[in-house]
Amino acid sequence: MRFAGAARDITGGAQLDLGVVRLVVVRPFARGDEERMREIGPRAFMTLGLARLAIDKALPRDRVEEAYRREVEGYVSRALRGDESIKILVAEEAGRVVGYIVLGVDEGRSRLFGFKWGSIVSLAIDPEWWGRGVGTSLVREGLKWLKSAGVEYVEVFTDQNNVAAIRVYEKCGFRVTYSGILLSQRLDD
C-alpha cells in the first residue's frame, strides 16, 4: 500500500510509558473507515452537547444520535460514488480511525463569485483524542487538499460555544466573519 498522508507526532515531545510514540496519520478515506466514522460522529457531536441537534434538549437523544450517523452515511455514500465535490480524510493511529474531516467544493457559489469556493463540511474527533492535535492535523491536510483542487476561498461553520474547534480553525488561519443564531419551535397539534 502506498502512503499518501501525513504523519505527526502528537505527543508534543513528551515521554510516554514504555517509550511508545503515537503517530497520527492523515490519509484519504478508504472503504472500511465508515464504521468508525459512524461511531465517532455521534460521540464527538453529542459529548459536549454543542452541535446543532445535540444542543436542542427537545429532540430525543436516540434520534439525534441516529441523525449524526445518517449524516456520516451520506458523506460516505457520496465519496464511494466518486462525487468529486466531496473529499473525506481520516486520521488514524495504529490502524484505528480517530477522527475525520469532510471537505466540499460548492460549484454553485464558485460560478456565482468567479472563484472556486470550498468548505469544511464536518470535522469530528473521537473524544478520547481531543486536545492532542488531531483536529489541527486534519484541518491543515484538508486545506492542502482544497488548495490542490484549486479552491481559493474556504469557509467553515461551527457553534459559537465550541471554543476548542474555533481555536483549531483560527490556528489554521480562519477568522470569524459571521456569527448567527438558530431559532426553533415545536408546533403542537
Coordinates of C-alpha atoms in Angstrom, one line a residue:
M1 CA 0.0 0.0 0.0
R2 CA 1.3 3.4 -0.9
F3 CA 1.2 6.1 1.8
A4 CA -0.2 9.4 0.7
G5 CA -0.9 11.1 4.0
A6 CA 1.0 13.0 6.6
A7 CA 2.4 11.7 9.9
R8 CA 2.6 13.9 13.0
D9 CA 3.9 13.2 16.5
I10 CA 1.1 14.3 18.7
T11 CA 2.9 13.7 22.0
G12 CA 4.4 17.1 22.0
G13 CA 7.7 15.6 22.7
A14 CA 6.5 14.1 26.0
Q15 CA 7.9 10.7 27.1
L16 CA 5.3 8.1 27.2
D17 CA 5.2 4.8 29.2
L18 CA 7.2 2.0 27.5
G19 CA 8.8 4.6 25.2
V20 CA 5.8 4.4 22.8
V21 CA 5.5 7.3 20.4
R22 CA 2.0 7.6 19.0
L23 CA 1.8 8.9 15.4
V24 CA -1.4 10.0 13.8
V25 CA -1.5 9.5 10.0
V26 CA -3.9 11.6 8.0
R27 CA -4.9 9.8 4.8
P28 CA -7.8 9.7 2.3
F29 CA -10.9 7.9 3.3
A30 CA -11.0 4.2 2.3
R31 CA -13.8 1.6 2.2
G32 CA -14.0 0.2 5.7
D33 CA -13.4 3.5 7.5
E34 CA -17.1 4.2 7.6
E35 CA -17.8 2.0 10.6
R36 CA -15.5 4.1 12.9
M37 CA -16.8 7.3 11.3
R38 CA -20.4 6.3 12.3
E39 CA -19.1 5.8 15.9
I40 CA -17.1 8.9 16.1
G41 CA -19.6 11.4 14.6
P42 CA -22.3 11.0 17.3
R43 CA -19.8 10.7 20.1
A44 CA -18.0 13.8 19.0
F45 CA -21.1 15.9 18.4
M46 CA -23.0 14.7 21.5
T47 CA -20.3 14.6 24.1
L48 CA -20.2 18.4 24.7
G49 CA -23.7 18.9 23.6
L50 CA -22.6 21.8 21.4
A51 CA -23.6 20.6 18.0
R52 CA -26.8 22.0 16.4
L53 CA -29.0 18.9 17.1
A54 CA -27.4 17.9 20.3
I55 CA -27.9 21.2 21.9
D56 CA -31.7 21.1 21.5
K57 CA -33.0 19.2 24.5
A58 CA -36.5 19.0 23.0
L59 CA -35.1 16.4 20.5
P60 CA -35.0 12.7 21.5
R61 CA -31.3 11.7 22.2
D62 CA -31.6 8.4 20.3
R63 CA -32.9 10.3 17.2
V64 CA -30.2 12.9 17.4
E65 CA -27.6 10.1 17.5
E66 CA -29.2 8.4 14.5
A67 CA -29.2 11.7 12.6
Y68 CA -25.4 12.1 13.1
R69 CA -24.9 8.5 11.9
R70 CA -27.0 9.2 8.8
E71 CA -25.1 12.3 8.1
V72 CA -21.9 10.3 8.1
E73 CA -23.5 7.7 5.8
G74 CA -24.5 10.4 3.4
Y75 CA -20.9 11.7 3.2
V76 CA -19.6 8.1 2.8
S77 CA -22.1 7.3 0.1
R78 CA -21.1 10.3 -1.9
A79 CA -17.4 9.6 -1.6
L80 CA -17.9 6.0 -2.6
R81 CA -19.9 7.0 -5.7
G82 CA -17.0 9.2 -6.8
D83 CA -18.6 12.5 -6.1
E84 CA -15.8 14.9 -6.8
S85 CA -17.4 17.8 -4.9
I86 CA -16.6 16.0 -1.6
K87 CA -13.5 14.6 0.0
I88 CA -13.0 12.7 3.2
L89 CA -9.7 12.5 5.1
V90 CA -9.3 10.3 8.2
A91 CA -6.8 10.4 11.0
E92 CA -5.6 7.1 12.2
E93 CA -3.3 5.8 14.9
A94 CA -2.1 2.3 14.8
G95 CA -4.6 1.4 12.1
R96 CA -7.6 2.8 14.1
V97 CA -9.5 5.8 12.8
V98 CA -9.6 8.5 15.5
G99 CA -11.1 11.4 13.5
Y100 CA -12.3 12.6 10.1
I101 CA -12.8 15.8 8.1
V102 CA -15.3 16.2 5.2
L103 CA -14.4 18.8 2.6
G104 CA -16.6 20.2 0.0
V105 CA -16.4 22.3 -3.2
D106 CA -19.5 24.4 -3.9
E107 CA -19.8 24.6 -7.7
G108 CA -22.8 27.0 -7.5
R109 CA -21.0 29.6 -5.3
S110 CA -17.9 29.1 -7.4
R111 CA -19.7 30.1 -10.5
L112 CA -21.5 32.9 -8.8
F113 CA -18.4 34.5 -7.3
G114 CA -16.0 33.7 -10.0
F115 CA -13.5 31.7 -7.9
K116 CA -13.5 28.2 -6.5
W117 CA -15.4 28.1 -3.2
G118 CA -14.7 25.3 -0.7
S119 CA -15.9 24.4 2.8
I120 CA -15.1 22.2 5.8
V121 CA -18.4 20.4 5.9
S122 CA -17.7 18.3 9.0
L123 CA -14.8 17.7 11.5
A124 CA -15.2 15.0 14.1
I125 CA -12.6 13.7 16.5
D126 CA -13.0 10.8 18.9
P127 CA -13.4 12.4 22.3
E128 CA -10.6 10.2 23.7
W129 CA -8.3 12.1 21.2
W130 CA -9.4 15.6 21.9
G131 CA -6.6 18.1 22.8
R132 CA -3.9 16.0 21.0
G133 CA -3.6 17.9 17.7
V134 CA -5.7 15.6 15.6
G135 CA -8.2 18.3 14.6
T136 CA -5.4 20.7 13.7
S137 CA -3.7 18.0 11.6
L138 CA -6.9 17.1 9.8
V139 CA -7.7 20.8 9.1
R140 CA -4.2 21.5 7.8
E141 CA -4.3 18.5 5.5
G142 CA -7.8 19.4 4.4
L143 CA -6.7 22.9 3.4
K144 CA -3.8 21.4 1.4
W145 CA -6.3 19.2 -0.5
L146 CA -8.7 22.1 -1.1
K147 CA -5.8 24.2 -2.4
S148 CA -4.6 21.4 -4.7
A149 CA -8.2 21.3 -6.0
G150 CA -7.9 24.9 -7.0
V151 CA -10.1 26.3 -4.1
E152 CA -9.4 29.9 -3.3
Y153 CA -11.9 30.6 -0.6
V154 CA -12.8 28.3 2.3
E155 CA -15.5 28.6 5.0
V156 CA -16.4 26.6 8.0
F157 CA -19.3 26.8 10.3
T158 CA -19.1 25.8 14.0
D159 CA -21.0 26.5 17.1
Q160 CA -20.0 29.8 18.8
N161 CA -19.6 27.9 22.1
N162 CA -17.3 25.3 20.7
V163 CA -14.1 27.1 21.8
A164 CA -11.8 24.2 21.0
A165 CA -13.0 24.0 17.4
I166 CA -12.7 27.7 17.0
R167 CA -9.2 27.7 18.3
V168 CA -8.2 24.9 15.8
Y169 CA -9.7 26.9 12.9
E170 CA -8.1 30.1 14.0
K171 CA -4.7 28.4 14.4
C172 CA -5.1 27.2 10.8
G173 CA -5.7 30.8 9.5
F174 CA -9.5 31.2 9.7
R175 CA -11.1 34.3 11.1
V176 CA -14.6 34.9 12.3
T177 CA -16.7 36.6 9.6
Y178 CA -20.2 35.9 10.8
S179 CA -22.0 34.8 14.0
G180 CA -25.6 33.9 13.9
I181 CA -28.3 32.3 16.0
L182 CA -30.7 29.5 15.1
L183 CA -34.2 29.7 16.5
S184 CA -36.6 26.7 16.6
Q185 CA -40.1 25.9 17.8
R186 CA -42.1 22.8 18.2
L187 CA -45.6 23.2 16.8
D188 CA -48.1 21.3 18.9
D189 CA -51.3 19.9 17.5

